XYZ file of C-alpha atoms in Angstrom:
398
model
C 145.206 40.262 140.894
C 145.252 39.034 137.520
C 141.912 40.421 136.635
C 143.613 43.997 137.713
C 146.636 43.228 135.506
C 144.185 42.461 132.494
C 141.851 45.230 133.090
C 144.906 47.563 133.046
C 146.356 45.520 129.739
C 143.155 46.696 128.358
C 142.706 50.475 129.121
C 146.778 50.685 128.129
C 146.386 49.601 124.606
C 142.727 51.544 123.782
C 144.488 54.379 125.685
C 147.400 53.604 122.420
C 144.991 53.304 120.050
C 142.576 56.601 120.620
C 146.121 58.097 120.361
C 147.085 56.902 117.304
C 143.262 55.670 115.434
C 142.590 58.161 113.300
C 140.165 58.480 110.094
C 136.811 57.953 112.056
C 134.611 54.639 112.842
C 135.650 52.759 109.236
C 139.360 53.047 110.284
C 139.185 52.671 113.940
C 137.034 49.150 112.748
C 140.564 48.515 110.616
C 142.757 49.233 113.843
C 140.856 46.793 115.988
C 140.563 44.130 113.305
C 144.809 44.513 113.393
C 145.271 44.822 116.474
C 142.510 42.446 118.603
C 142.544 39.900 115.876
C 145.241 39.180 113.878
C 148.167 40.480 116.165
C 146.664 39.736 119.414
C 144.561 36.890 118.972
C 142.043 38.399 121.418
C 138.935 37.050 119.041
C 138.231 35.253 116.296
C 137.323 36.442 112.774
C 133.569 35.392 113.453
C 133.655 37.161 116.991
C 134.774 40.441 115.830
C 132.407 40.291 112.925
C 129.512 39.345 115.306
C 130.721 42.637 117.623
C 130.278 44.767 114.261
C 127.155 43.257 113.470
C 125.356 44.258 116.692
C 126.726 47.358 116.911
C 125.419 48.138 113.397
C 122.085 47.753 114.675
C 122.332 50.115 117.727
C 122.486 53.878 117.886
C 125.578 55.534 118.985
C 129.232 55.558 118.498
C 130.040 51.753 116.449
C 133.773 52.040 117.335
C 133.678 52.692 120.782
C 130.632 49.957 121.538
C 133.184 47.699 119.590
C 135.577 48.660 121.664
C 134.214 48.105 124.879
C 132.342 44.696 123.409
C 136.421 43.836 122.791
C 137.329 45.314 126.549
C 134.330 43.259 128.117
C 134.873 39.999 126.236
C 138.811 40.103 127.112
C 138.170 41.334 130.991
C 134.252 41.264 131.996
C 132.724 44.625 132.307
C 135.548 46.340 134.289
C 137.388 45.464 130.783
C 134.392 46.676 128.674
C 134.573 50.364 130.960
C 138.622 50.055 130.834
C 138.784 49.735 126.905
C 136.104 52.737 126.487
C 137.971 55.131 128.673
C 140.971 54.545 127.320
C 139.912 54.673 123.861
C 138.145 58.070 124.458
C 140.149 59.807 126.858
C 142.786 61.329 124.170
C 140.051 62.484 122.321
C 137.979 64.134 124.541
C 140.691 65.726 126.167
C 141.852 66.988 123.044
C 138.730 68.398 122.081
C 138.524 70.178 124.866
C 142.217 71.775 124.588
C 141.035 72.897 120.757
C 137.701 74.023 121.925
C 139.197 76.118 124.922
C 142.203 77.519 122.159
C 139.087 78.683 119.911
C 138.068 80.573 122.682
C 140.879 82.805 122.940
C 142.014 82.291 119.397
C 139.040 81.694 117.126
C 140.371 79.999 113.511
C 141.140 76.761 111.729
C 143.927 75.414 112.580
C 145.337 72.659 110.109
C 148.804 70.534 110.546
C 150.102 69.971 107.048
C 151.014 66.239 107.879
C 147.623 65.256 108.528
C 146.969 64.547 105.133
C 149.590 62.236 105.566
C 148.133 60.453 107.930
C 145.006 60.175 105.945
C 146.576 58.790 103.108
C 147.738 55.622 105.220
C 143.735 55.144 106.811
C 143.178 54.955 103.390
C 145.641 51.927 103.174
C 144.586 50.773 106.646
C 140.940 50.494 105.673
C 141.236 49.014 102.031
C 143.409 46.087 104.183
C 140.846 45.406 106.846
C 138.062 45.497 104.250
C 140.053 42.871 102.127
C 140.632 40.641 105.138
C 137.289 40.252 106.115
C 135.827 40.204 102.436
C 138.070 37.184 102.469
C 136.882 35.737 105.276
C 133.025 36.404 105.252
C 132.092 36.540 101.465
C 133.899 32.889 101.451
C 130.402 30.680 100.098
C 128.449 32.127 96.755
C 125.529 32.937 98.913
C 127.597 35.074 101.128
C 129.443 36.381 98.309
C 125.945 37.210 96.926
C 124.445 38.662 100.321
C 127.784 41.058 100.030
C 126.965 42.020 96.182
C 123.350 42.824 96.850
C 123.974 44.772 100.148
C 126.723 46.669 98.302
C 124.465 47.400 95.297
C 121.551 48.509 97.624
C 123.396 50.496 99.348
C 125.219 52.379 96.633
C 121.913 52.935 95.273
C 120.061 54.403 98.985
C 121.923 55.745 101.755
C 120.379 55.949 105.247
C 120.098 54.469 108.368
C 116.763 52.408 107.680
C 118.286 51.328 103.921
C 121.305 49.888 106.479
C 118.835 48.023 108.929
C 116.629 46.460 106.537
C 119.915 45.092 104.368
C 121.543 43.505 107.295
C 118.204 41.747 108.413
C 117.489 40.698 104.866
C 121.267 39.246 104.738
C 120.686 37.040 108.214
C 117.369 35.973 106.875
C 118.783 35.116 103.423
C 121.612 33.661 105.495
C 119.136 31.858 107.851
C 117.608 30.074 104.663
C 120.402 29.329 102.367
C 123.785 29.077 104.259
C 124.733 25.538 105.330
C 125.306 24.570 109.346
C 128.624 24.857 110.337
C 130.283 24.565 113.934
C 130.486 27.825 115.414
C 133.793 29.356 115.256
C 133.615 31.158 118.164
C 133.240 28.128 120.426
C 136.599 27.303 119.975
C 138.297 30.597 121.131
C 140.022 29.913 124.941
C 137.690 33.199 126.198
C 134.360 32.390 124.555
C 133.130 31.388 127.746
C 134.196 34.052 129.635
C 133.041 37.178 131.412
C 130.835 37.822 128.958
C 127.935 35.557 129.219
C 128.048 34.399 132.936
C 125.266 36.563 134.308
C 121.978 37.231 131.877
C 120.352 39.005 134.737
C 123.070 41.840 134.015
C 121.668 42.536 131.050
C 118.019 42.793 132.034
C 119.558 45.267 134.316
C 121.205 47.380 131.885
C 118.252 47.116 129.696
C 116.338 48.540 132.366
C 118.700 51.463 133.234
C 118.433 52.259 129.350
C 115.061 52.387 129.159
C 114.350 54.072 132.061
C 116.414 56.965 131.493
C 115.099 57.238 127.693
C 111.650 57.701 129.516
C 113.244 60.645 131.954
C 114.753 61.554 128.925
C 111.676 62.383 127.270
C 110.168 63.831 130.253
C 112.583 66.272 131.180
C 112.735 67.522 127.703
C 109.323 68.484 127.696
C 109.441 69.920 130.798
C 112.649 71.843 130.246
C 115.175 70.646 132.883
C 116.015 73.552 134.910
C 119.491 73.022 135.745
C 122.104 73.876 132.963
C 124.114 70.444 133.426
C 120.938 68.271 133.075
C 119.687 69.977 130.140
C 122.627 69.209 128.248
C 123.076 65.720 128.839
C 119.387 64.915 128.074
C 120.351 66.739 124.571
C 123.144 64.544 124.140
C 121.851 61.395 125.440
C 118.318 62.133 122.822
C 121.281 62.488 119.978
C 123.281 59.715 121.159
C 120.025 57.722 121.444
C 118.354 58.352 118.398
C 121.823 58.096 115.838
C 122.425 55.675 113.570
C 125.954 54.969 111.196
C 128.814 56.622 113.753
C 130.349 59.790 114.161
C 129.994 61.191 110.576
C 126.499 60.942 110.759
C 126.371 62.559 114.079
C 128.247 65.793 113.683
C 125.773 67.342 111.035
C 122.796 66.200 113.863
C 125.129 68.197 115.991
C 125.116 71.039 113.654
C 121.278 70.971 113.372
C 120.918 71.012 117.522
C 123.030 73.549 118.253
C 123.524 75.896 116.013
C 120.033 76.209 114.614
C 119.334 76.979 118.459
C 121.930 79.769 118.416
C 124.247 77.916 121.164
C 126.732 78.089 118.535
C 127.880 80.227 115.903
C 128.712 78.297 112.407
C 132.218 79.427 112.518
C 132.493 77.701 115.967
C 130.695 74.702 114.974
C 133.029 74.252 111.664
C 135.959 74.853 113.632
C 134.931 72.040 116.056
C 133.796 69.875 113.372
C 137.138 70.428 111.520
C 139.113 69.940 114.664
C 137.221 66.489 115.409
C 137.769 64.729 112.416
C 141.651 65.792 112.292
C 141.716 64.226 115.635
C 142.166 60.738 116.591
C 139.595 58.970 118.615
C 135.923 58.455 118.728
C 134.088 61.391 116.413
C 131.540 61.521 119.058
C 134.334 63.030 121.513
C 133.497 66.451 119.789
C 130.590 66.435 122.447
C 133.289 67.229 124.724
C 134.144 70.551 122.840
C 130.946 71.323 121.881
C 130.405 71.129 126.443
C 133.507 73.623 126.986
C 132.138 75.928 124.305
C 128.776 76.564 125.976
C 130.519 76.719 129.500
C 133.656 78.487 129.322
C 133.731 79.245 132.620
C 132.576 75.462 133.783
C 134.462 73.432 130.995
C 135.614 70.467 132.775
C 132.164 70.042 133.793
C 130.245 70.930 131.027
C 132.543 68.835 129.052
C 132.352 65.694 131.137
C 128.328 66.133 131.126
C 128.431 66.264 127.023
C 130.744 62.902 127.058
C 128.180 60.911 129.248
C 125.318 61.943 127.922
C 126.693 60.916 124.076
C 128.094 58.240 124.965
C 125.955 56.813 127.427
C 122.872 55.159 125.552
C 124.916 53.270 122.956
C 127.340 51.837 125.736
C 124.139 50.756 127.787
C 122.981 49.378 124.731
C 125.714 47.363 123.762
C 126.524 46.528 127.553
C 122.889 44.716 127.673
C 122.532 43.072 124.521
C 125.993 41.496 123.519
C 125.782 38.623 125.998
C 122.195 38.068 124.340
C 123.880 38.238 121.165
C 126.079 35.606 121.914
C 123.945 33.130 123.769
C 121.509 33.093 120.568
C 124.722 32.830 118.271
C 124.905 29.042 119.279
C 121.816 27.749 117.822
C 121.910 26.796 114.218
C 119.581 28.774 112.610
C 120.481 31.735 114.514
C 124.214 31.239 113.575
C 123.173 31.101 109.926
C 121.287 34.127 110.400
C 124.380 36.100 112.306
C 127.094 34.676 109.260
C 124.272 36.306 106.868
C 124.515 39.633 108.635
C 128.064 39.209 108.844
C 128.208 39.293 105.192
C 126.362 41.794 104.565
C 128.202 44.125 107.609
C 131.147 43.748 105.137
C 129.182 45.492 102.302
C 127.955 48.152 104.778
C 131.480 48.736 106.143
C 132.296 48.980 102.678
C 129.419 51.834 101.727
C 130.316 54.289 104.431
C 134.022 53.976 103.068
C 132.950 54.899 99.684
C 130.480 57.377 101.039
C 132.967 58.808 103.807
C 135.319 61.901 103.046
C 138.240 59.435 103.021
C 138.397 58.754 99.089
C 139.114 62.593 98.490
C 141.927 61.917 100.469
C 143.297 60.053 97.259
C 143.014 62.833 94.146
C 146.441 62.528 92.982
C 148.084 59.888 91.304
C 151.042 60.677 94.407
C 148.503 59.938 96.957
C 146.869 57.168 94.797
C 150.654 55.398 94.723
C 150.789 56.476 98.495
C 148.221 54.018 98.850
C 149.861 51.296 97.108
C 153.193 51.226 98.825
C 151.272 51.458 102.242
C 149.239 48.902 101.748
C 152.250 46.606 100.377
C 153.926 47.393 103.541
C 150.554 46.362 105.744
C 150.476 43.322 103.790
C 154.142 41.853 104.089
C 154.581 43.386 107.968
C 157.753 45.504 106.758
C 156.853 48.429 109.241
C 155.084 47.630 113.089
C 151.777 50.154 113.008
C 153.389 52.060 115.365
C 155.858 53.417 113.353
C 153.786 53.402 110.093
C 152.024 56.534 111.639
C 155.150 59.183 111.941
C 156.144 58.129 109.049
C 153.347 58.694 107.082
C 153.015 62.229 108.825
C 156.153 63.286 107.654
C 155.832 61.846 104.141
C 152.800 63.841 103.865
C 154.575 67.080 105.242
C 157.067 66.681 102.301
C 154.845 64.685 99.548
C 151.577 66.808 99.316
């Protein structure tokens, strides 16, 4: 019974948060750092840093593989699937209200308090980002693991520039960085449901690569059915994507408009849509579904969702007990703090590189900024309320 009371805990506050997360995978990384760590006590520093870390160095959606690494570590897998439906649900189903209303009513459609709203992920982010600066650039050589990463990655964008900095920060990590005890080892569910069964993972290992070989397979030989051929596209994108949703949606835009599946007003109305929406980016697959069906949305809809989302969730489901068994020797804890450090760095690059900073043009927004993130830092407001009321400031403010 209690695992059913926990499991429903979990899907109840990722339902709140894809409600309320908005800004993309750098914010919703903010939200969970707030909520999972410092309100809820859920992990430790080190144990949300190691989630980030592994998801940086799998394809598909970071936030929601964080999510359901958070979801599984707090209830076992039921928590892991709990914590992704509830984080996606709003989203999807949102999409696929905007998608159908572009269908009978083609044309952007733009709430004047979302810049509002963007303004405070602005705040949101710069807080998380200082909190775990704090935390995981604490020694000179981490400090100097962060500077290099940053540098690097100012200097080359890309998803291979991003995987060879955080493996060069765990093995400059590995080689410099002192032993410590592991940090994790102290938290009251380190021991949980995560780790009790390795064969689990060789089973979801398995399952991934198995249907990344039918994947390949049916693409070449055209899948025949409408449904199947779409989730083979998405699962190949969801697959093959590094760096979250804002890498994904102009891959999107390649796939399917290129093809002539969709026009690039429909496509820019989606993509417009989806990040003014809270919630995983990688829900847009859900409106993308109901614009190629009309007449089968739900299902064409659904079909999009798993097949995005379903690589990167096997994925993560496989390797995060891994991950955490080989986070307990020494030199592989040295390694993971290194890549911790350096996560930081990459966390902050996509902020700088993200659409976010345009948010803040104006010295009102700039000052915006300030005040919000005074109010983060001395608890005036609870988050909940720090979202309306940034929506209406930015009604009458901007």
């Amino acid at each position: 019974m209690t695992d059913v009371v926990n499991v429903v805990e979990v899907f109840l506050i990722f339902l709140r948060l894809g409600l309320t997360s908005f800004g993309g995978p750098i914010a919703h990384l903010s939200y969970f750092h707030d909520e999972f760590v410092r309100r809820r006590q859920w992990l430790s520093q080190q144990e949300y840093a190691d989630c980030i870390s592994l998801a940086q160095f799998l394809p598909g959606p970071s936030s929601s593989q964080i999510g359901f690494a958070i979801g599984r570590h707090r209830s076992g897998l039921r928590g892991g699937i709990a914590a992704w439906c509830g984080f996606t649900l709003p989203s999807a189903l949102l999409m696929v209200a905007a998608a159908s209303l572009l269908i009978v009513a083609p044309g952007d459609q733009v709430a004047p308090w979302l810049h509002g709203i963007k303004v405070m992920t602005v705040a949101v982010v710069l807080h998380a980002l200082w909190s775990m600066g704090r935390t995981f650039w604490n020694t000179p050589v981490a400090l100097g693991i962060g500077c290099v990463t940053a540098a690097c990655l100012w200097w080359q964008q890309g998803s291979d520039t991003q995987i060879l900095m955080l493996v060069g920060g765990g093995v400059v990590g590995a080689m410099l960085l002192p032993n410590k005890p592991d940090p994790s080892g102290t938290a009251p569910d380190a021991a949980g449901p995560v780790g009790r069964s390795p064969s689990i993972a060789v089973v979801f290992c398995l399952c991934a690569f198995a249907l990344l070989l039918v994947l390949s397979v049916c693409n070449v030989a055209e899948a025949s059915h409408g449904v199947a051929r779409l989730v083979l596209r998405f699962y190949r994108i969801g697959a093959t994507v590094f760096g979250g949703g804002h890498v994904v949606l102009p891959l999107l835009r390649t796939e399917f408009v290129a093809s002539g599946d969709l026009s690039v007003s429909q496509f820019d109305a989606l993509y417009g849509m989806a990040q003014a929406l809270p919630g995983p980016l990688f829900a847009v697959a859900s409106g993308i579904g109901v614009m190629l069906a009309p007449h089968e949305r739900a299902l064409y809809a659904a079909a999009a969702l798993v097949g995005m989302f379903l690589p990167g969730g096997l994925l993560m489901a496989s390797l995060q007990p891994v991950w955490q068994n080989l986070r307990r020797h020494a030199l592989l804890s040295r390694w993971a703090t290194g890549v911790n450090a350096a996560s930081v760095s990459l966390l902050v690059a996509v902020f700088y590189h993200s659409d976010l900073l345009t948010t803040t043009s104006s010295w009102r927004e700039v000052v915006a900024v300030a005040v919000i993130l005074a109010v983060l830092v001395k608890k005036m407001v609870p988050n909940w309320l720090l979202l309306p009321l940034s929506a209406v400031a930015g009604h009458y403010l901007f």
